[in-house]
């Protein structure tokens, strides 16, 4: 049972995930790993219980939620395995999955990596904009390597929390995810940016 969650990158998505967990009844501790300014704001808003450096937060966590920019997620995945307790679930909220899934599968050995992409967001950023209902009614893509990845106790519990926060789980392979999202999300974003 997940008693402590470490959120690495306490911005809009990471902060909203923390608030959503609390609203859904999560009674454990939520640790935040982010810049000093961000964790100060997260503590003031009650988004996290405590701010810790990565080296202290991860050994205490049963769930590690990486809500950083994609390049930072990749860097983090390559270095954190020695910090994990056996059986810890590591997931991410990155919008592209193939490279992240490959890095997670290669780098995470003590725990389990399960890629994720909540199809939620806002035009504004930062923990100040985080909200508990950000994921409600929204697709939450999970990219397991295979069906057995969803059979571990940690993955099953994480899936249950996704449902409790109002997310609608969808399972896709990492490459398939990137192909679908490139047409449904990234292309429209590029078009709107070009028009602006």
Coordinates of N, CA and C in Angstrom, one line a residue:
X1 N 0.8 -1.2 0.0 CA 0.0 0.0 0.0 C 0.9 1.3 0.0
X2 N 0.6 2.2 -0.9 CA 1.3 3.4 -1.0 C 1.1 4.3 0.2
X3 N 2.1 4.6 1.0 CA 1.9 5.5 2.1 C 2.5 6.8 1.9
X4 N 3.5 6.9 1.0 CA 4.1 8.2 0.7 C 4.3 8.4 -0.8
X5 N 4.0 9.6 -1.3 CA 4.1 9.9 -2.7 C 5.2 11.0 -2.8
X6 N 6.1 10.8 -3.6 CA 7.1 11.9 -3.9 C 6.8 12.5 -5.3
X7 N 6.5 13.8 -5.3 CA 6.2 14.4 -6.6 C 7.4 15.2 -7.0
X8 N 8.0 14.9 -8.1 CA 9.2 15.5 -8.6 C 8.8 16.5 -9.7
X9 N 8.8 17.8 -9.4 CA 8.2 18.8 -10.3 C 6.8 19.2 -9.9
X10 N 6.8 20.1 -8.9 CA 5.5 20.4 -8.3 C 4.9 21.7 -9.0
X11 N 4.6 21.5 -10.3 CA 4.0 22.6 -11.0 C 2.5 22.4 -11.2
X12 N 2.0 22.8 -12.3 CA 0.6 22.6 -12.6 C 0.1 21.2 -12.5
X13 N 0.8 20.2 -13.2 CA 0.4 18.8 -13.2 C 0.8 18.2 -11.9
X14 N 2.0 18.3 -11.5 CA 2.4 17.6 -10.2 C 1.6 18.1 -9.0
X15 N 1.4 19.5 -9.0 CA 0.6 20.0 -7.9 C -0.9 19.6 -8.0
X16 N -1.4 19.6 -9.2 CA -2.8 19.1 -9.3 C -3.0 17.7 -8.9
X17 N -2.0 16.8 -9.3 CA -2.0 15.4 -8.9 C -2.1 15.3 -7.4
X18 N -1.2 16.1 -6.7 CA -1.2 16.1 -5.2 C -2.6 16.5 -4.6
X19 N -3.1 17.6 -5.2 CA -4.4 18.1 -4.7 C -5.5 17.1 -5.0
X20 N -5.5 16.4 -6.2 CA -6.5 15.4 -6.5 C -6.4 14.2 -5.6
X21 N -5.2 13.8 -5.3 CA -5.1 12.7 -4.3 C -5.7 13.0 -3.0
X22 N -5.4 14.2 -2.5 CA -6.0 14.6 -1.2 C -7.5 14.6 -1.3
X23 N -8.1 15.2 -2.3 CA -9.5 15.3 -2.5 C -10.1 13.9 -2.6
X24 N -9.4 12.9 -3.2 CA -9.9 11.6 -3.3 C -9.7 10.7 -2.1
X25 N -9.1 11.3 -1.0 CA -9.0 10.6 0.2 C -7.7 10.0 0.6
X26 N -6.6 10.3 -0.2 CA -5.3 9.8 0.1 C -4.9 10.3 1.5
X27 N -4.5 9.4 2.4 CA -4.2 9.9 3.8 C -2.7 9.8 4.1
X28 N -1.9 9.4 3.1 CA -0.5 9.4 3.4 C 0.2 10.7 3.2
X29 N 1.5 10.7 3.2 CA 2.3 11.9 3.0 C 2.6 12.2 1.6
X30 N 2.6 13.5 1.3 CA 3.0 13.9 -0.1 C 4.2 14.8 0.0
X31 N 5.3 14.3 -0.6 CA 6.6 15.1 -0.5 C 6.8 15.8 -1.9
X32 N 7.3 17.0 -1.8 CA 7.6 17.7 -3.0 C 9.1 17.9 -3.3
X33 N 9.5 17.7 -4.5 CA 10.9 17.9 -4.9 C 10.8 18.9 -6.1
X34 N 11.3 20.1 -5.9 CA 11.2 21.2 -6.9 C 12.1 22.3 -6.5
X35 N 12.1 23.4 -7.2 CA 12.9 24.6 -6.9 C 12.5 25.2 -5.5
X36 N 13.3 25.9 -4.8 CA 12.9 26.4 -3.5 C 11.7 27.3 -3.6
X37 N 11.6 28.2 -4.6 CA 10.4 29.0 -4.8 C 9.2 28.2 -5.0
X38 N 9.2 27.2 -5.8 CA 8.1 26.3 -6.1 C 7.6 25.6 -4.8
X39 N 8.5 25.0 -4.1 CA 8.1 24.2 -2.9 C 7.6 25.1 -1.8
X40 N 8.1 26.3 -1.7 CA 7.6 27.3 -0.8 C 6.1 27.6 -1.1
X41 N 5.8 27.9 -2.4 CA 4.4 28.1 -2.8 C 3.6 26.9 -2.6
X42 N 4.1 25.7 -2.9 CA 3.3 24.5 -2.7 C 3.0 24.2 -1.2
X43 N 3.9 24.5 -0.3 CA 3.7 24.4 1.1 C 2.7 25.4 1.6
X44 N 2.8 26.6 1.1 CA 1.8 27.7 1.5 C 0.4 27.3 1.1
X45 N 0.2 26.7 -0.1 CA -1.1 26.3 -0.6 C -1.6 25.0 0.0
X46 N -0.7 24.3 0.7 CA -1.1 23.0 1.3 C -1.1 21.9 0.2
X47 N -0.4 22.1 -0.9 CA -0.3 21.1 -1.9 C 0.5 19.9 -1.5
X48 N 1.6 20.2 -0.8 CA 2.5 19.1 -0.3 C 2.6 19.2 1.2
X49 N 3.0 18.1 1.8 CA 3.2 18.1 3.3 C 4.6 18.6 3.7
X50 N 5.6 18.3 2.8 CA 7.0 18.5 3.1 C 7.8 18.7 1.8
X51 N 8.8 19.5 1.8 CA 9.7 19.7 0.7 C 11.0 18.9 1.1
X52 N 11.5 18.1 0.2 CA 12.7 17.4 0.5 C 13.6 17.4 -0.8
X53 N 14.9 17.2 -0.7 CA 15.7 17.0 -1.9 C 15.4 15.6 -2.4
X54 N 15.7 15.4 -3.7 CA 15.5 14.1 -4.3 C 16.1 12.9 -3.5
X55 N 17.3 13.1 -3.0 CA 18.0 12.0 -2.3 C 17.3 11.6 -1.1
X56 N 16.5 12.5 -0.5 CA 15.7 12.1 0.7 C 14.3 11.7 0.5
X57 N 13.7 12.3 -0.6 CA 12.3 12.0 -0.9 C 12.1 10.6 -1.4
X58 N 12.9 10.2 -2.4 CA 12.7 9.0 -3.1 C 12.8 7.7 -2.2
X59 N 13.8 7.6 -1.3 CA 13.8 6.4 -0.4 C 12.6 6.3 0.5
X60 N 11.9 7.4 0.7 CA 10.7 7.3 1.6 C 9.4 7.0 0.8
X61 N 9.5 7.0 -0.5 CA 8.2 7.0 -1.3 C 7.9 5.6 -1.8
X62 N 6.6 5.3 -1.9 CA 6.1 4.1 -2.5 C 5.7 4.4 -3.9
X63 N 5.4 5.7 -4.2 CA 5.1 6.1 -5.6 C 5.9 7.4 -5.9
X64 N 6.6 7.4 -7.0 CA 7.4 8.5 -7.5 C 6.7 9.0 -8.7
X65 N 6.3 10.3 -8.7 CA 5.5 10.9 -9.8 C 6.4 12.0 -10.4
X66 N 6.9 11.7 -11.6 CA 7.8 12.7 -12.3 C 7.0 13.6 -13.2
X67 N 6.9 14.9 -12.8 CA 6.1 15.9 -13.6 C 6.9 17.0 -14.0
X68 N 8.1 16.6 -14.6 CA 9.0 17.6 -15.1 C 8.9 17.8 -16.6
X69 N 9.7 18.7 -17.2 CA 9.8 18.7 -18.6 C 10.5 17.4 -19.1
X70 N 10.2 17.0 -20.3 CA 10.6 15.7 -20.8 C 12.1 15.5 -20.7
X71 N 13.0 16.5 -21.0 CA 14.4 16.2 -20.9 C 14.8 16.0 -19.4
X72 N 14.2 16.6 -18.5 CA 14.5 16.4 -17.1 C 14.0 15.1 -16.6
X73 N 12.8 14.6 -17.1 CA 12.3 13.3 -16.8 C 13.3 12.3 -17.2
X74 N 13.9 12.4 -18.4 CA 14.9 11.4 -18.9 C 16.1 11.4 -18.0
X75 N 16.6 12.6 -17.6 CA 17.8 12.7 -16.8 C 17.5 12.1 -15.4
X76 N 16.3 12.4 -14.9 CA 16.0 11.8 -13.6 C 15.9 10.3 -13.6
X77 N 15.2 9.8 -14.6 CA 15.1 8.3 -14.7 C 16.5 7.6 -14.8
X78 N 17.5 8.3 -15.4 CA 18.8 7.6 -15.5 C 19.6 7.6 -14.2
X79 N 19.1 8.3 -13.2 CA 19.9 8.5 -12.0 C 19.3 8.0 -10.7
X80 N 18.0 7.7 -10.7 CA 17.3 7.5 -9.4 C 17.2 6.1 -8.9
X81 N 17.5 5.1 -9.7 CA 17.3 3.7 -9.3 C 18.0 3.4 -8.0
X82 N 19.2 3.8 -7.7 CA 19.8 3.5 -6.4 C 19.1 4.1 -5.2
X83 N 18.2 5.1 -5.4 CA 17.5 5.8 -4.3 C 16.2 5.1 -4.0
X84 N 15.7 4.2 -4.9 CA 14.4 3.6 -4.7 C 14.4 2.4 -3.8
X85 N 13.4 2.3 -3.0 CA 13.1 1.1 -2.2 C 12.6 0.0 -3.2
X86 N 12.9 -1.3 -3.0 CA 12.4 -2.3 -3.9 C 10.9 -2.3 -3.9
X87 N 10.3 -2.4 -5.1 CA 8.9 -2.4 -5.3 C 8.3 -1.0 -5.6
X88 N 9.1 0.1 -5.4 CA 8.5 1.4 -5.7 C 8.1 1.6 -7.1
X89 N 6.9 2.2 -7.3 CA 6.4 2.5 -8.6 C 6.9 3.9 -9.0
X90 N 7.5 4.0 -10.2 CA 7.9 5.3 -10.8 C 7.0 5.5 -12.0
X91 N 6.4 6.7 -12.1 CA 5.6 7.0 -13.2 C 5.9 8.4 -13.6
X92 N 5.4 8.8 -14.8 CA 5.7 10.2 -15.2 C 4.4 10.8 -15.9
X93 N 4.5 12.1 -16.2 CA 3.4 12.8 -16.8 C 3.8 13.4 -18.1
X94 N 4.9 12.9 -18.7 CA 5.4 13.4 -20.0 C 4.5 13.2 -21.1
X95 N 4.5 14.2 -22.1 CA 3.6 14.2 -23.2 C 4.1 13.3 -24.4
X96 N 5.3 12.9 -24.4 CA 5.8 11.9 -25.3 C 6.3 10.7 -24.5
X97 N 6.1 9.5 -25.1 CA 6.3 8.3 -24.3 C 7.4 7.4 -24.8
X98 N 7.7 7.3 -26.1 CA 8.6 6.2 -26.5 C 10.0 6.3 -25.9
X99 N 10.6 7.5 -25.9 CA 12.0 7.6 -25.3 C 11.9 7.5 -23.8
X100 N 10.9 8.0 -23.2 CA 10.8 7.9 -21.7 C 10.6 6.5 -21.3
X101 N 9.7 5.7 -22.0 CA 9.4 4.3 -21.7 C 10.7 3.5 -21.8
X102 N 11.5 3.7 -22.9 CA 12.7 3.0 -23.1 C 13.7 3.3 -22.0
X103 N 13.8 4.5 -21.6 CA 14.8 4.9 -20.6 C 14.3 4.4 -19.2
X104 N 13.0 4.4 -18.9 CA 12.5 3.9 -17.7 C 12.7 2.4 -17.6
X105 N 12.5 1.6 -18.7 CA 12.6 0.2 -18.7 C 14.1 -0.2 -18.5
X106 N 15.0 0.6 -19.1 CA 16.4 0.3 -19.0 C 17.0 0.7 -17.6
X107 N 16.5 1.8 -17.1 CA 17.2 2.4 -15.9 C 16.6 2.0 -14.5
X108 N 15.3 1.7 -14.5 CA 14.6 1.4 -13.2 C 14.6 -0.1 -13.0
X109 N 15.4 -0.6 -12.0 CA 15.6 -2.0 -11.8 C 15.1 -2.4 -10.4
X110 N 15.3 -1.5 -9.4 CA 14.9 -1.8 -8.0 C 13.4 -1.7 -7.9
X111 N 12.8 -0.8 -8.6 CA 11.4 -0.6 -8.6 C 10.7 -1.0 -10.0
X112 N 9.6 -0.3 -10.3 CA 8.9 -0.6 -11.5 C 8.6 0.8 -12.2
X113 N 8.9 0.8 -13.5 CA 8.5 2.0 -14.2 C 7.2 1.8 -15.0
X114 N 6.3 2.7 -14.9 CA 5.0 2.7 -15.7 C 4.8 4.1 -16.3
X115 N 4.9 4.2 -17.6 CA 4.7 5.5 -18.2 C 3.3 6.0 -18.1
X116 N 3.1 7.3 -18.0 CA 1.8 7.9 -18.0 C 1.7 9.2 -18.7
X117 N 0.5 9.6 -19.1 CA 0.3 10.9 -19.7 C -1.1 11.3 -19.5
X118 N -1.3 12.2 -18.4 CA -2.7 12.7 -18.2 C -3.0 13.7 -19.3
X119 N -4.1 13.5 -20.0 CA -4.5 14.4 -21.1 C -5.2 15.6 -20.5
X120 N -4.5 16.4 -19.7 CA -5.2 17.5 -19.0 C -4.1 18.6 -18.9
X121 N -4.6 19.8 -18.7 CA -3.7 20.9 -18.6 C -4.5 22.2 -18.7
X122 N -3.8 23.3 -18.7 CA -4.4 24.7 -18.8 C -3.4 25.5 -19.6
X123 N -3.9 26.7 -19.9 CA -3.0 27.6 -20.7 C -2.0 28.3 -19.7
X124 N -2.2 28.1 -18.4 CA -1.3 28.7 -17.4 C -0.5 27.6 -16.8
X125 N 0.6 28.0 -16.1 CA 1.5 27.1 -15.5 C 1.8 27.4 -14.1
X126 N 2.4 26.4 -13.4 CA 2.9 26.7 -12.0 C 2.0 26.1 -11.0
X127 N 2.5 25.9 -9.8 CA 1.7 25.3 -8.7 C 0.6 26.2 -8.3
X128 N 0.8 27.5 -8.5 CA -0.3 28.5 -8.2 C -1.6 28.2 -8.9
X129 N -1.5 27.6 -10.1 CA -2.6 27.2 -11.0 C -3.1 25.8 -10.7
X130 N -2.5 25.1 -9.9 CA -2.9 23.7 -9.7 C -4.3 23.6 -9.1
X131 N -5.1 22.6 -9.5 CA -6.4 22.4 -9.0 C -6.7 20.9 -8.9
X132 N -7.5 20.6 -7.9 CA -7.8 19.2 -7.6 C -8.6 18.5 -8.6
X133 N -9.4 19.2 -9.4 CA -10.3 18.6 -10.4 C -9.7 18.6 -11.8
X134 N -8.4 18.9 -12.0 CA -7.8 19.0 -13.3 C -8.0 17.7 -14.1
X135 N -7.9 16.5 -13.5 CA -8.0 15.2 -14.2 C -9.4 14.7 -14.3
X136 N -10.3 15.3 -13.6 CA -11.7 14.7 -13.6 C -12.3 14.7 -15.0
X137 N -12.7 13.5 -15.4 CA -13.3 13.3 -16.7 C -12.3 13.3 -17.9
X138 N -11.1 13.3 -17.6 CA -10.0 13.4 -18.6 C -9.3 12.1 -18.8
X139 N -9.0 11.8 -20.1 CA -8.2 10.6 -20.4 C -6.9 10.6 -19.7
X140 N -6.5 9.5 -19.1 CA -5.2 9.4 -18.5 C -4.6 8.1 -19.1
X141 N -3.6 8.4 -20.0 CA -3.0 7.3 -20.8 C -1.9 6.6 -19.9
X142 N -1.9 5.3 -19.9 CA -0.8 4.5 -19.3 C -0.2 3.7 -20.4
X143 N 1.2 3.6 -20.3 CA 1.9 2.9 -21.4 C 2.7 1.8 -20.9
X144 N 2.1 0.7 -20.4 CA 2.8 -0.4 -19.9 C 3.6 -1.1 -21.0
X145 N 4.7 -1.8 -20.7 CA 5.4 -2.6 -21.7 C 4.6 -3.8 -22.1
X146 N 3.7 -4.3 -21.2 CA 2.9 -5.4 -21.5 C 1.9 -5.6 -20.4
X147 N 0.9 -6.5 -20.6 CA -0.2 -6.6 -19.6 C 0.3 -7.0 -18.2
X148 N 1.4 -7.7 -18.1 CA 1.9 -8.1 -16.7 C 2.3 -6.8 -15.9
X149 N 2.7 -5.7 -16.6 CA 3.1 -4.5 -15.9 C 1.9 -4.0 -15.0
X150 N 0.7 -4.3 -15.4 CA -0.4 -3.8 -14.6 C -0.9 -4.7 -13.5
X151 N -0.2 -5.9 -13.4 CA -0.6 -6.9 -12.4 C 0.1 -6.7 -11.1
X152 N 1.1 -5.9 -11.0 CA 1.8 -5.7 -9.7 C 0.9 -4.9 -8.8
X153 N 1.1 -5.2 -7.5 CA 0.3 -4.4 -6.5 C 0.4 -2.9 -6.6
X154 N 1.6 -2.4 -6.9 CA 1.8 -1.0 -6.9 C 1.1 -0.4 -8.2
X155 N 1.2 -1.1 -9.3 CA 0.5 -0.6 -10.5 C -1.0 -0.6 -10.4
X156 N -1.5 -1.7 -9.7 CA -3.0 -1.8 -9.5 C -3.5 -0.7 -8.6
X157 N -2.7 -0.4 -7.6 CA -3.1 0.7 -6.6 C -3.1 2.0 -7.3
X158 N -2.0 2.3 -8.1 CA -1.9 3.5 -8.9 C -3.1 3.7 -9.8
X159 N -3.5 2.6 -10.5 CA -4.6 2.6 -11.4 C -5.9 3.0 -10.7
X160 N -6.0 2.4 -9.5 CA -7.2 2.8 -8.7 C -7.2 4.2 -8.3
X161 N -6.1 4.8 -8.0 CA -6.0 6.2 -7.6 C -6.3 7.1 -8.8
X162 N -5.9 6.7 -10.0 CA -6.3 7.4 -11.2 C -7.8 7.5 -11.4
X163 N -8.4 6.4 -11.1 CA -9.9 6.3 -11.2 C -10.5 7.2 -10.1
X164 N -10.0 7.1 -8.9 CA -10.5 7.9 -7.8 C -10.4 9.4 -8.0
X165 N -9.4 9.9 -8.7 CA -9.2 11.3 -9.0 C -10.0 11.7 -10.2
X166 N -10.8 10.8 -10.8 CA -11.7 11.1 -11.9 C -11.1 10.9 -13.3
X167 N -9.8 10.4 -13.3 CA -9.2 10.1 -14.6 C -9.9 8.9 -15.3
X168 N -9.8 8.9 -16.6 CA -10.3 7.8 -17.4 C -9.1 7.0 -18.0
X169 N -8.7 5.9 -17.4 CA -7.5 5.2 -17.9 C -7.7 4.6 -19.3
X170 N -6.7 4.8 -20.1 CA -6.6 4.3 -21.5 C -5.2 3.7 -21.6
X171 N -5.1 2.5 -22.2 CA -3.8 1.8 -22.3 C -3.3 1.8 -23.7
X172 N -2.1 2.3 -23.9 CA -1.5 2.3 -25.3 C 0.0 2.0 -25.2
X173 N 0.5 1.4 -26.2 CA 2.0 1.2 -26.3 C 2.6 2.6 -26.4
X174 N 3.9 2.7 -26.0 CA 4.5 4.0 -26.1 C 4.6 4.6 -27.5
X175 N 4.9 3.8 -28.5 CA 5.0 4.3 -29.8 C 3.6 4.7 -30.4
X176 N 2.6 3.8 -30.1 CA 1.3 4.1 -30.5 C 0.8 5.4 -29.9
X177 N 1.1 5.6 -28.6 CA 0.7 6.8 -27.9 C 1.3 8.0 -28.7
X178 N 2.5 8.0 -29.0 CA 3.2 9.1 -29.6 C 2.6 9.4 -31.0
X179 N 2.2 8.4 -31.7 CA 1.6 8.5 -33.0 C 0.3 9.2 -32.9
X180 N -0.6 8.7 -32.0 CA -1.9 9.2 -31.8 C -1.9 10.7 -31.3
X181 N -1.0 10.9 -30.3 CA -1.0 12.3 -29.7 C -0.4 13.3 -30.7
X182 N 0.5 12.8 -31.6 CA 1.1 13.8 -32.5 C 0.0 14.4 -33.4
X183 N -1.1 13.6 -33.7 CA -2.2 14.1 -34.5 C -3.3 14.8 -33.7
X184 N -3.5 14.3 -32.5 CA -4.6 14.9 -31.8 C -4.3 16.0 -30.8
X185 N -3.0 16.2 -30.5 CA -2.6 17.2 -29.5 C -1.5 18.1 -30.1
X186 N -0.4 17.5 -30.5 CA 0.8 18.2 -30.9 C 0.6 19.0 -32.1
X187 N 0.0 18.4 -33.2 CA -0.3 19.1 -34.4 C -1.2 20.3 -34.2
X188 N -2.3 20.2 -33.5 CA -3.2 21.4 -33.3 C -2.5 22.4 -32.5
X189 N -1.6 22.0 -31.5 CA -0.8 23.0 -30.7 C 0.1 23.8 -31.6
X190 N 0.8 23.1 -32.5 CA 1.7 23.8 -33.5 C 0.9 24.8 -34.4
X191 N -0.2 24.3 -34.8 CA -1.0 25.2 -35.7 C -1.5 26.4 -35.0
X192 N -2.0 26.3 -33.7 CA -2.4 27.4 -33.0 C -1.3 28.4 -32.7
X193 N -0.1 27.8 -32.4 CA 1.1 28.7 -32.1 C 1.5 29.4 -33.4
X194 N 1.4 28.8 -34.5 CA 1.8 29.4 -35.8 C 0.8 30.6 -36.1
X195 N -0.5 30.3 -35.8 CA -1.5 31.3 -36.1 C -1.3 32.5 -35.1
X196 N -1.0 32.3 -33.9 CA -0.8 33.3 -32.9 C 0.4 34.2 -33.3

